[in-house]
XYZ file of C-alpha atoms in Angstrom:
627
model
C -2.778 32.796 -2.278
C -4.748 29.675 -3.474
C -2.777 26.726 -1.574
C -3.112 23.095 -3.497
C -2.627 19.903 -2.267
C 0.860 18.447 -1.579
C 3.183 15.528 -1.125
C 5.571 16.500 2.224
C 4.234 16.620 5.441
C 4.860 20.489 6.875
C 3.410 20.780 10.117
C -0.180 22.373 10.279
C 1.066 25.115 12.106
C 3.547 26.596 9.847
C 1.748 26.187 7.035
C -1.554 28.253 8.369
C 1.115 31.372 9.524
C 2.452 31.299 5.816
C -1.289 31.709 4.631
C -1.980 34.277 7.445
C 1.217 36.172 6.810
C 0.209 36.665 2.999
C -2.852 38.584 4.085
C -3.436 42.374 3.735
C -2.688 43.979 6.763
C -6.992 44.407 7.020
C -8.760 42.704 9.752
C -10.910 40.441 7.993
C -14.484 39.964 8.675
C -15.764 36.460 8.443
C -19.340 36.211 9.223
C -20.087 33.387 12.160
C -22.397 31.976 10.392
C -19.768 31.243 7.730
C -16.957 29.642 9.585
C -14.208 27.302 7.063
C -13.389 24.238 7.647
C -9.523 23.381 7.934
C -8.804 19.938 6.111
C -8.937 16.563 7.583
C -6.435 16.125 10.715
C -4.944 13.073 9.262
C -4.630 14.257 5.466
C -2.223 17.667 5.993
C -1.566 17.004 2.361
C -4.605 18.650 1.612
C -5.645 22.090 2.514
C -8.876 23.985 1.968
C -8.375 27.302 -0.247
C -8.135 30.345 1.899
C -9.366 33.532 -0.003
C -7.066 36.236 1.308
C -6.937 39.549 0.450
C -3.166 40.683 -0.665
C -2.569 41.525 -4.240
C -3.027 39.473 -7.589
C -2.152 35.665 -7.321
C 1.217 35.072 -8.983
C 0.750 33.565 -12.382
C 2.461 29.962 -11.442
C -0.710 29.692 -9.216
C -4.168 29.568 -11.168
C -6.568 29.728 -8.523
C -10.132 28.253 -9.193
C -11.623 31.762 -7.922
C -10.839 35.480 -8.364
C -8.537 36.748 -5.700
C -10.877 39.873 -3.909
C -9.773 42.408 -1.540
C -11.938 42.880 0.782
C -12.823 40.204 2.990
C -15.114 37.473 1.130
C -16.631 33.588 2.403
C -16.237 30.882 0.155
C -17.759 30.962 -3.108
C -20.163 27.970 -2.548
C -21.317 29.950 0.134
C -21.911 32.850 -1.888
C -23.918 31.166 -4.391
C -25.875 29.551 -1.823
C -27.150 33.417 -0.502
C -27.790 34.215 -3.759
C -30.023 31.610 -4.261
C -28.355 29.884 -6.722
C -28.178 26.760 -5.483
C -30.484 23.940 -4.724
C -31.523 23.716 -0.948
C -32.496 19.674 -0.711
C -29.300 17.921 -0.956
C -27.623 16.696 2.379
C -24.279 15.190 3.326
C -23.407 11.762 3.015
C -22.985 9.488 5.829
C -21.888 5.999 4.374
C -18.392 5.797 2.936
C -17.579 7.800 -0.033
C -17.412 6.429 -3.067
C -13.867 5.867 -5.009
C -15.001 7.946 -8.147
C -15.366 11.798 -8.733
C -18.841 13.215 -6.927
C -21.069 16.139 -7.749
C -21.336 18.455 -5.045
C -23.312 18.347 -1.837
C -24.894 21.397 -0.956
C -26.280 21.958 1.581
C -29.060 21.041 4.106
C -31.914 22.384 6.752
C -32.875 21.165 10.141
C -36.236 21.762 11.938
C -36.590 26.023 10.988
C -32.956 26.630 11.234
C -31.433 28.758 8.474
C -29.793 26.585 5.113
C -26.182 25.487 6.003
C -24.194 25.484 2.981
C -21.995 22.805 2.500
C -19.880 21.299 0.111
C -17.929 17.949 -0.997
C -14.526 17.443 -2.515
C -12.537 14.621 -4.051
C -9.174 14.047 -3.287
C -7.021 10.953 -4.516
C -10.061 8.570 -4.274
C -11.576 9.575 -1.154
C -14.515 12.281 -0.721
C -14.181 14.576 1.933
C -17.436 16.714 3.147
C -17.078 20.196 4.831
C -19.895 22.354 6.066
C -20.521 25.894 7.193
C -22.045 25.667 10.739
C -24.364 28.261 12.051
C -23.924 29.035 15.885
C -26.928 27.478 16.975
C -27.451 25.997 20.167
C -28.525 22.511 19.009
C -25.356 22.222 17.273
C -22.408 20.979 18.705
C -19.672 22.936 18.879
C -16.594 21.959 17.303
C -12.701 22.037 18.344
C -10.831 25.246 17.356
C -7.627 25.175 16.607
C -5.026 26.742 18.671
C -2.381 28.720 16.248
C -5.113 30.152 13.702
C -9.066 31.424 14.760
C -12.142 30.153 13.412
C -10.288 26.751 11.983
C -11.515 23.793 13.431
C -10.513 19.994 12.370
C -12.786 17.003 11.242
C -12.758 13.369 12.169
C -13.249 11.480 9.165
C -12.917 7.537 7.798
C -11.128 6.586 4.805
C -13.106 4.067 2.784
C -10.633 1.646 1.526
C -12.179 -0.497 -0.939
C -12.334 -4.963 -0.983
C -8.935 -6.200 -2.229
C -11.092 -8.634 -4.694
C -12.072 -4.752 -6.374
C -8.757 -4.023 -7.514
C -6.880 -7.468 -8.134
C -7.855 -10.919 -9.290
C -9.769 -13.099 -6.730
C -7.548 -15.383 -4.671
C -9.445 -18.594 -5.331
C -8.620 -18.007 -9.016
C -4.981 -16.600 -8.200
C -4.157 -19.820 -6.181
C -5.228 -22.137 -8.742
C -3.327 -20.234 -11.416
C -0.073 -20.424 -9.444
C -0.314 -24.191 -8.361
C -0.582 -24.765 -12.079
C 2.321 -22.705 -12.835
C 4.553 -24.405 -10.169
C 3.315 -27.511 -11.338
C 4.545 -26.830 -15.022
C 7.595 -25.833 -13.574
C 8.967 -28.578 -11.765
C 12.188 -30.269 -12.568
C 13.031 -33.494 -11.654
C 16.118 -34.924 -9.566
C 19.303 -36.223 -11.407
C 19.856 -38.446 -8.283
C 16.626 -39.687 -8.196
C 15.960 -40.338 -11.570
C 19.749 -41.461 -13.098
C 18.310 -42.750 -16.350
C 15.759 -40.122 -17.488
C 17.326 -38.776 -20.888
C 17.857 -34.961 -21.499
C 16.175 -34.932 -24.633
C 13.914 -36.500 -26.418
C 13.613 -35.567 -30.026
C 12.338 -31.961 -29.664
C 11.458 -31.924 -25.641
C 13.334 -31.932 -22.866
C 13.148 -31.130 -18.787
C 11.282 -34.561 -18.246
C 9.652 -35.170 -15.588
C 7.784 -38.403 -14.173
C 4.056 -37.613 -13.667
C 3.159 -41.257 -12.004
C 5.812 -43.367 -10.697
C 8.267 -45.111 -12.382
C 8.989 -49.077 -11.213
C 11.073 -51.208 -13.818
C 10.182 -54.294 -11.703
C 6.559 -54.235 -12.429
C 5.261 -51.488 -14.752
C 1.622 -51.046 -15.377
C 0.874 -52.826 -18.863
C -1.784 -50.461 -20.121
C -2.418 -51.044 -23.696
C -2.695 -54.122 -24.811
C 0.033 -56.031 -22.650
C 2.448 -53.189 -23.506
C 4.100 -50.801 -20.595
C 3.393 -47.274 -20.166
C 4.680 -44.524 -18.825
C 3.818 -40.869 -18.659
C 6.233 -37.676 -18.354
C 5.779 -33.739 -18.371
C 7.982 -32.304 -21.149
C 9.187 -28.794 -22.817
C 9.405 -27.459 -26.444
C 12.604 -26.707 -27.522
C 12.012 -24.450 -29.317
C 8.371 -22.750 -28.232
C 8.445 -23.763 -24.447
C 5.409 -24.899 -24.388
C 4.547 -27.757 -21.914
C 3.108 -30.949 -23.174
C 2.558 -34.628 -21.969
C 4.742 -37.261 -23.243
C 2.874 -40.939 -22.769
C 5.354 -43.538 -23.767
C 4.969 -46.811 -24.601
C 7.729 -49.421 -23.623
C 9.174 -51.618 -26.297
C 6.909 -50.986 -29.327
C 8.446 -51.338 -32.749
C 6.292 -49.798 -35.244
C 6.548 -51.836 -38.672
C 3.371 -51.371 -40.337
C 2.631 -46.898 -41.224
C -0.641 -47.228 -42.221
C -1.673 -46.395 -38.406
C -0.263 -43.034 -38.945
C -3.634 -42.350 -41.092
C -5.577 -42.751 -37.929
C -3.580 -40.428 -35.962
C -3.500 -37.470 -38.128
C -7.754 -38.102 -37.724
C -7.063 -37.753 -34.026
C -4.696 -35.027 -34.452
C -7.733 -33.195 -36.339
C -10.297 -33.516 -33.545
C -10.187 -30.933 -31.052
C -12.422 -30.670 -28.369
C -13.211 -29.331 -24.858
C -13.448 -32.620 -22.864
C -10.317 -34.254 -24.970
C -7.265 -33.907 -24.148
C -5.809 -33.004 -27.793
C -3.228 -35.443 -29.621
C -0.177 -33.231 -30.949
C 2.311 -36.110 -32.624
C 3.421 -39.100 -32.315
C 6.951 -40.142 -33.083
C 9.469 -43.546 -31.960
C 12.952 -42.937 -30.238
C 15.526 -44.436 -29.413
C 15.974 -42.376 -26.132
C 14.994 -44.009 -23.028
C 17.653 -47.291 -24.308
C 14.881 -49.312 -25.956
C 11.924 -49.032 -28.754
C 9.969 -46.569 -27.589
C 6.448 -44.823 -28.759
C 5.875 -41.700 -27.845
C 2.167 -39.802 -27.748
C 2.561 -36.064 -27.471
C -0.713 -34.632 -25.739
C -1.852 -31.210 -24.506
C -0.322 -31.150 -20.520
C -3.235 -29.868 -18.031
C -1.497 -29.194 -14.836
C -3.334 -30.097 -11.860
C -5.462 -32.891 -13.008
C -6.117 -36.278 -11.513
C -7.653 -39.168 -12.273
C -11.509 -40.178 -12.081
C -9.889 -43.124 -10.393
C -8.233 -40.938 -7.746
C -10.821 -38.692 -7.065
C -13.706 -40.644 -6.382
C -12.467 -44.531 -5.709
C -9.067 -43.791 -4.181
C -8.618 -46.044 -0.804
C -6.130 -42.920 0.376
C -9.428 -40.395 0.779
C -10.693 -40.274 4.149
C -13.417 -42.902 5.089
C -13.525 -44.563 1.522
C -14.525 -48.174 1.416
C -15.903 -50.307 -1.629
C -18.522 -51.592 -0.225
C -18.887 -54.575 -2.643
C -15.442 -55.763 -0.680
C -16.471 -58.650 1.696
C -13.848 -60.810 4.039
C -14.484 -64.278 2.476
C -13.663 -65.600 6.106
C -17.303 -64.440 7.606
C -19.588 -65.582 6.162
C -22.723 -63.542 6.244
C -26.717 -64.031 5.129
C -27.642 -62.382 1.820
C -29.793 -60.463 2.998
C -27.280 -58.497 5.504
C -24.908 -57.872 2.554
C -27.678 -55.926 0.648
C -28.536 -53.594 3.725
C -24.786 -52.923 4.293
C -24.890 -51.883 0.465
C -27.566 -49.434 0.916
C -26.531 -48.455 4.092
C -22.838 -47.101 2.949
C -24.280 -46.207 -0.485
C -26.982 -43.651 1.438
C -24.270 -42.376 3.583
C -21.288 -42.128 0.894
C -22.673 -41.690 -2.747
C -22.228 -39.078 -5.020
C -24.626 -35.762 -5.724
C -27.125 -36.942 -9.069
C -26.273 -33.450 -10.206
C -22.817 -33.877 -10.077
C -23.145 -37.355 -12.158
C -25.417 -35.837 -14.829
C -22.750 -33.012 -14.839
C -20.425 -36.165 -15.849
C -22.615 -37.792 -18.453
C -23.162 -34.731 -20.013
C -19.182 -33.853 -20.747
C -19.011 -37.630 -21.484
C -21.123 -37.963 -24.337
C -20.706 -34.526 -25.460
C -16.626 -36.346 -25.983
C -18.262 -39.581 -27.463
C -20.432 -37.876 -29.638
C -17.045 -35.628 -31.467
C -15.392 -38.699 -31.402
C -18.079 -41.422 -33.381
C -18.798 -38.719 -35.245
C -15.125 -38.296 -36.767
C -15.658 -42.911 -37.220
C -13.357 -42.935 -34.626
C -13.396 -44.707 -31.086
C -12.528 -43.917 -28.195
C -11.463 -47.499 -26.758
C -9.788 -45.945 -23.602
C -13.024 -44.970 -21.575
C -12.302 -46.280 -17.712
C -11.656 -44.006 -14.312
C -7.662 -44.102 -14.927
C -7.992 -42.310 -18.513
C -10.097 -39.820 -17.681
C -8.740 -36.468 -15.930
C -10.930 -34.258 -13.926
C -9.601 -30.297 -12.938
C -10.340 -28.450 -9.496
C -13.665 -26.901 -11.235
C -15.051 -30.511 -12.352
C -14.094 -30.352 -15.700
C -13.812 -34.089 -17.313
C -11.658 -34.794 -20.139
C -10.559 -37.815 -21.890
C -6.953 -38.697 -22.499
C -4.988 -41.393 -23.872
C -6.555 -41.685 -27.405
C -5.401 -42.742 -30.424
C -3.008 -45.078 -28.534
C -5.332 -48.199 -28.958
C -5.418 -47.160 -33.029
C -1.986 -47.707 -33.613
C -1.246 -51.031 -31.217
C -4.629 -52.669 -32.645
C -3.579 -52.059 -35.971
C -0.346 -53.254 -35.122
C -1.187 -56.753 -34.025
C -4.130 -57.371 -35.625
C -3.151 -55.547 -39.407
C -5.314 -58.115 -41.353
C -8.482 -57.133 -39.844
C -10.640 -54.533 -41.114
C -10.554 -51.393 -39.223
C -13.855 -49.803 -40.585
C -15.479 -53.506 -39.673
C -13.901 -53.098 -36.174
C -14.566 -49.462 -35.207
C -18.718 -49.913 -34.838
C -18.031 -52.955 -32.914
C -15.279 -50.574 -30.516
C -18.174 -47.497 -30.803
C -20.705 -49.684 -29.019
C -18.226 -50.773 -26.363
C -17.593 -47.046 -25.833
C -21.047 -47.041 -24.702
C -21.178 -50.202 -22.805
C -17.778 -48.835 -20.727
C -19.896 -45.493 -20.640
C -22.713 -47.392 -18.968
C -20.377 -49.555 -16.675
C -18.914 -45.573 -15.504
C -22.009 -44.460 -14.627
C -23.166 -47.331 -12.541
C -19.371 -47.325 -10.693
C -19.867 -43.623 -9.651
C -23.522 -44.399 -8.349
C -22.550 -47.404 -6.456
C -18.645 -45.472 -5.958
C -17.420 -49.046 -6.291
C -15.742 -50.505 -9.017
C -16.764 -53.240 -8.064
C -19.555 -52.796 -8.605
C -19.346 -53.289 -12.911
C -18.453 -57.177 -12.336
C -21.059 -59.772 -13.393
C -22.258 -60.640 -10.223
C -22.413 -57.511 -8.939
C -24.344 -55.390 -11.220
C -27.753 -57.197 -10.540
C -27.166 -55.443 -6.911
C -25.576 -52.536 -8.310
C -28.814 -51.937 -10.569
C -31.388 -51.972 -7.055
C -29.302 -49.852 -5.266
C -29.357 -46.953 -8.295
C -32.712 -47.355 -7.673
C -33.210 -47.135 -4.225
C -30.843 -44.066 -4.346
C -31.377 -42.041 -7.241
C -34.260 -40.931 -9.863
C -35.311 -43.489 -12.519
C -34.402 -41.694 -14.936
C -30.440 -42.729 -14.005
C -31.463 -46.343 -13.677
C -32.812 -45.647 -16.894
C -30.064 -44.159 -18.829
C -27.626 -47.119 -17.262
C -29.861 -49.639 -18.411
C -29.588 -48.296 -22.089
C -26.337 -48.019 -22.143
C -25.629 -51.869 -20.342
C -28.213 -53.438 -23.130
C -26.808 -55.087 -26.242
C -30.326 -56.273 -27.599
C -30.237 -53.029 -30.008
C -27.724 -51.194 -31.461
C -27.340 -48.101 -29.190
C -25.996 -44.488 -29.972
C -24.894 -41.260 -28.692
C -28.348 -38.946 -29.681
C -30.495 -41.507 -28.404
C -29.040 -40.367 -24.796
C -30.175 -36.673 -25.328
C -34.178 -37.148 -24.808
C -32.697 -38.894 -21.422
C -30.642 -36.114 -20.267
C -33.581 -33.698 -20.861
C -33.862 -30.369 -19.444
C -29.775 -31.561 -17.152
C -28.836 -30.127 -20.394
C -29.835 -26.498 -20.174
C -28.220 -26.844 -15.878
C -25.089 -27.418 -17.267
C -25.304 -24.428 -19.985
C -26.434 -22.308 -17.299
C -23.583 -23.423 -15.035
C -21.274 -22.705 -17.427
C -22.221 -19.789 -18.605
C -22.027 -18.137 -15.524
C -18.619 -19.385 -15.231
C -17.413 -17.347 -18.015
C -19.120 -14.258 -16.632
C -16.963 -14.516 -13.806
C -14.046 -15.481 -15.307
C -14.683 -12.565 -17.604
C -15.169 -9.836 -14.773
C -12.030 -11.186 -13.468
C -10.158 -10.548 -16.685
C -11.853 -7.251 -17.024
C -9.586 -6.310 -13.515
C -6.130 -7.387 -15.121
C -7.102 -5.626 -18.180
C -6.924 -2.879 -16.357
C -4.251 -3.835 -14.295
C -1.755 -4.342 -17.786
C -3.033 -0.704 -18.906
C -1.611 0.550 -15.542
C 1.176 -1.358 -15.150
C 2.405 -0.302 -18.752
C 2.202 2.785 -17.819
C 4.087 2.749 -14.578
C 6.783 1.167 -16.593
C 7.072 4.126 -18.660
C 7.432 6.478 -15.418
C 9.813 3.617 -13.962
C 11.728 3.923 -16.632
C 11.950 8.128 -17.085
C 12.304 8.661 -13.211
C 16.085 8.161 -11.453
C 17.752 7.353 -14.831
C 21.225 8.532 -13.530
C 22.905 8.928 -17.372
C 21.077 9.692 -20.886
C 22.604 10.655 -23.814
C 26.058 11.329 -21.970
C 23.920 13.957 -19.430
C 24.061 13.065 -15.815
C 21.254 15.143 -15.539
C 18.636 13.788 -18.147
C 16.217 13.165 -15.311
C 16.318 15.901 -13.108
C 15.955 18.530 -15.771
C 13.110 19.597 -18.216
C 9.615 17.813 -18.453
C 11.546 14.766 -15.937
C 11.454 17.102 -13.357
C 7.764 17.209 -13.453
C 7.290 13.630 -13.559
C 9.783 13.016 -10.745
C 7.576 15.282 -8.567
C 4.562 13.508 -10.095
C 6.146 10.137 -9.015
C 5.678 11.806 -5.347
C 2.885 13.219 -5.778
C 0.931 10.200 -6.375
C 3.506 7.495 -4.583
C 4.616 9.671 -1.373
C 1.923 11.007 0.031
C 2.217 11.303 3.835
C 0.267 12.158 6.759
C 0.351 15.036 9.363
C 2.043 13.091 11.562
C 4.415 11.946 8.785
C 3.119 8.237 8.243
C 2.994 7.140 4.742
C -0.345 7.923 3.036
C -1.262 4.374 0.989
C -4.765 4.708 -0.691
C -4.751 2.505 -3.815
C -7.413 4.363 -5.024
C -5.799 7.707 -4.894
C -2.817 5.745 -7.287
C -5.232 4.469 -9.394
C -7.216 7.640 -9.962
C -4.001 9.471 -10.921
C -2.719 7.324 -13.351
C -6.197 6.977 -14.657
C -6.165 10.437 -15.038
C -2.645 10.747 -16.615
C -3.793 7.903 -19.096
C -6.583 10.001 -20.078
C -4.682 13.392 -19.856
C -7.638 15.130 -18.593
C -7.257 19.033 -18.477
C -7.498 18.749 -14.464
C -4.411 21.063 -12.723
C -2.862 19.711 -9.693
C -0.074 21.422 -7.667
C 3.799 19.645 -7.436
C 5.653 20.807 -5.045
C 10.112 19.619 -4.413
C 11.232 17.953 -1.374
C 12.965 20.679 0.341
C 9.861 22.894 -0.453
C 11.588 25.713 -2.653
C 10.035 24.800 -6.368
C 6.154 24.377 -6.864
C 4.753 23.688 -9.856
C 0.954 24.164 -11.224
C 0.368 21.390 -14.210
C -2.509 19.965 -15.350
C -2.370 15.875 -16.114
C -2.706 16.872 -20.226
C 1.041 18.401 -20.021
C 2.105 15.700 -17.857
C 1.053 13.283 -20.003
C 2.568 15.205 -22.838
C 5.709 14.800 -21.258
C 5.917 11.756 -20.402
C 5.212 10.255 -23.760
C 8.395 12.821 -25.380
C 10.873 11.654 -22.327
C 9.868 8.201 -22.939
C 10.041 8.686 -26.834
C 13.274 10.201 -26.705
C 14.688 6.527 -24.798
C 13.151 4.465 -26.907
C 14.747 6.050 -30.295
C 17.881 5.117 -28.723
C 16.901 1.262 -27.382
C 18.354 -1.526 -28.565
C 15.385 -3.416 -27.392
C 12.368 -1.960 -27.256
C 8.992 -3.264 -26.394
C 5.732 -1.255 -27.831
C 3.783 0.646 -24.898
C 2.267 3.182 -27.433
C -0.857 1.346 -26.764
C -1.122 2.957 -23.294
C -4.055 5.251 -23.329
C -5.249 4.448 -26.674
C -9.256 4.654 -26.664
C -9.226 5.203 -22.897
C -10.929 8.686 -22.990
C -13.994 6.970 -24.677
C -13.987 4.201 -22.096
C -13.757 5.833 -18.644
């Protein structure tokens, strides 16, 4: 009889005696040169094929070899006498591989005959067995007790990097501080006065505290606030910045918001709509924007007094007194020890202008451009917020002015602020912008960093000449190609990342599918449904591939034993496997074609009945081509 591998731990023992009582009554005579191999002590599961010599296999069984009846060695072996077979090959000594292997044959040492040997592939993990000659080099190895000439092998499973299988955790943590920070909700007792609704949002919540005693005025004198909202009716999150007390009386604003509506952008954050309410108990305008969890501002992350050891170092006590000179050395002493990479502010520049350059372009402005209206994500990633807002309170209070005249005039100051930026995160002081201070600002860029910085903040701080956004390019230079490079390689690893949970959804649909066939206790009005038919074979599939155990009668867990059965179930690849019941009375021979077969009839037959039904035909489709 041709034994196949199983999912129930039998002792070792009793299984052997069942082989050895299906023999012929014939002594059989195994050469000693030729001695097989039991299985791996801590995979009973598995057992070699033992070529006996009773009658003709029984048809439910299709063994890989003709049955003989006299006494034979294993058919590797056999080849490898005949000649058959390549002598140069030799076993493996690293861990196996998780994917199918061609066969190892077999291998010489010093003038000692070829010892055949072979390799096999079971759930994931490659096993090697060898025929040992009875040579005295060679050490001898353990026989069993219960059954002669069957010895065990000590083996190590090779379980792959949990990074190979699932989604990095660096990425996976970021993703789910996003997601809890979309999902927060805020407190009833703490905020009393926060409406419900507002027009087609709800679930506010405050993203910067909220004092009515002295609110931050913003824009032009007026009071701001900003809150994290929800769709109605799509759920999608978006950030609501309101603006206290503004009446809108003149519409001919509106013009310059659908322009800002229009412009999208990787380093904007994207205006949506912009509508007035009644809501919060007063005038209110409200700037829908694009919500990107996570973020903080420029202000925050580089010229907060809460990070650790921050100091502006343009802040002197006006009660001592000191010489000039001892000023300028405690500048350039803190500035050597605290400032910022010069890659990391070329990095900045770079997403800057690429904004400012969208945004003249469009003869727009963007009128907002200071640390506390720029956001910045974990990976660096600048982006400007707030605009449009300036559009529609300038042409509010100042309607008789020309807005074409005005928006070179604003398009220049986006540059000067620009400038002003650059020479804040050099110095990482913003202090440093004032009048008096830049003069000393200015020597300590260049006593810190290249000239071609103090260059580019020199351009950009000049109002001899009427500046622009392409004239910065020949400055950046060759930054420019760094920062493609950089982000290029981003996307590669974002993209082999994907490339897991693409896999991951394939597998996952299909497990659904089993979920859903296996343990269904009523069908149809039969109690039965499962247990019966083609879901008998995928219950015993379920443990076949989920309830594997070991001899001792520990559960089995290789993820890439899972993964290479539903792989091949996917695929439906003409491989046979053997199922055998729990209480060890049915055994089944199926190949993963007619399991596959059946599981896409038992799940076809539920979902013609479903009420609901989501599509998972696209399980397997073009999968043969791809693995």
């Amino acid at each position: 009889m041709d034994w196949m591998p199983h999912n129930h731990s039998r002792s070792l023992s009793a299984r052997l005696d069942l082989a050895r009582a299906s023999n012929s009554p014939s002594k059989q005579n195994i050469s000693p040169s030729v001695i097989p191999k039991n299985v791996l002590a801590h995979a009973n599961e598995f057992i070699p094929r033992v070529i006996s010599s009773s009658a003709s296999a029984s048809p439910n069984f299709l063994n890989s070899y003709p049955v003989p009846n006299s006494a034979t060695v294993h058919p590797l072996a056999k080849k490898l006498e005949e000649g058959d077979v390549s002598s140069h090959a030799t076993p493996e000594t690293t861990s196996p591989p998780l994917t199918n292997s061609p066969p190892v044959l077999h291998e010489k040492l010093g003038n000692s005959p070829a010892l055949p040997a072979y390799q096999e592939n079971v759930g994931g993990t490659t096993y090697f067995y060898q025929f040992q000659a009875n040579t005295e080099n060679r050490q001898t190895p353990a026989v069993t007790d219960n059954v002669p000439n069957t010895v065990t092998t000590e083996y190590n499973v090779y379980t792959g990097k949990h990074e190979s299988f699932f989604l990095s955790e660096d990425i996976r943590n970021d993703i789910l501080n996003r997601n809890v920070l979309s999902l927060l909700q805020p407190d009833p007792q703490q905020y009393p006065d926060l409406p419900h609704e507002v027009d087609s949002y709800h679930e506010l919540f405050p993203l910067e505290p909220i004092s009515h005693n002295n609110l931050h005025k913003a824009h032009m004198g007026y009071q701001a606030s900003m809150y994290k909202a929800t769709h109605i009716k799509t759920g999608t999150h978006y950030c609501l910045r309101r603006i206290h007390g503004f009446r809108l009386s003149n519409t001919k604003c509106m013009a310059f918001v659908e322009l800002w509506k229009k412009l999208s952008h990787s380093n904007i954050v994207q205006l949506k709509e912009v509508f007035t309410t009644k809501a919060f108990g007063d005038n209110s305008m409200i700037f829908v924007y694009d919500y990107h969890p996570g973020s903080q501002t420029l202000l925050n992350k580089h010229f907060s007094p809460e990070q650790t050891g921050y100091c502006d170092p343009f802040l002197n006590d006006a009660s001592t007194p000191r010489p000039y000179s001892y000023q300028k050395n405690n500048l350039l002493r803190h500035t050597q020890n605290n400032k910022l990479p010069e890659s990391l502010i070329w990095n900045y520049i770079i997403q800057l202008t690429s904004a400012l350059r969208i945004i003249h372009s469009a003869a727009l402005a963007c009128r907002s451009l200071d640390p506390t209206k720029i956001i910045i994500n974990s990976q660096n990633r600048l982006r400007l917020s707030c605009l449009g807002i300036m559009d529609v309170v300038l042409q509010e209070t100042n309607s008789t002015i020309s807005h074409v005249a005005l928006i070179q005039h604003y398009q220049q100051e986006d540059l000067s602020a620009l400038g002003k930026l650059v020479l804040a995160l050099a110095c990482k002081s913003t202090m440093a912008v004032q009048r008096d201070n830049i003069s000393t600002a200015l020597d300590i860029v260049s006593r810190s960093y290249t000239p071609d910085l103090r260059n580019l903040i020199m351009y950009l701080l000049s109002t001899q000449q009427r500046r622009s956004v392409t004239d910065l390019m020949p400055m950046i230079g060759a930054r420019f190609y760094t920062q493609l490079d950089n982000l290029h390689n981003q996307i590669e690893s974002l993209d082999n990342e994907l490339s897991k949970e693409v896999q991951n959804g394939r597998l996952f649909r299909l497990i659904s599918k089993l979920a859903t066939i296996n343990e269904r206790p009523d069908f149809n009005m039969e109690s039965t449904w499962a247990e019966t038919g083609d879901r008998y074979m995928l219950k015993l599939f379920r443990d076949y591939v989920f309830h594997q155990v070991t001899e001792e009668g520990h559960p089995w867990l290789d993820m890439a034993h899972i993964i290479q059965c539903l792989n091949k179930l996917d695929v439906g690849v003409p491989e046979k496997i053997c199922l055998m019941s729990r209480d060890e009375q049915s055994i089944l021979v199926v190949s993963y074609a007619e399991l596959k077969h059946c599981l896409e009839q038992s799940f076809g037959e539920l979902a013609s009945t479903s009420v609901i039904h989501h599509d998972l035909s696209d399980v397997g489709v073009g999968v043969d081509d791809k693995l």
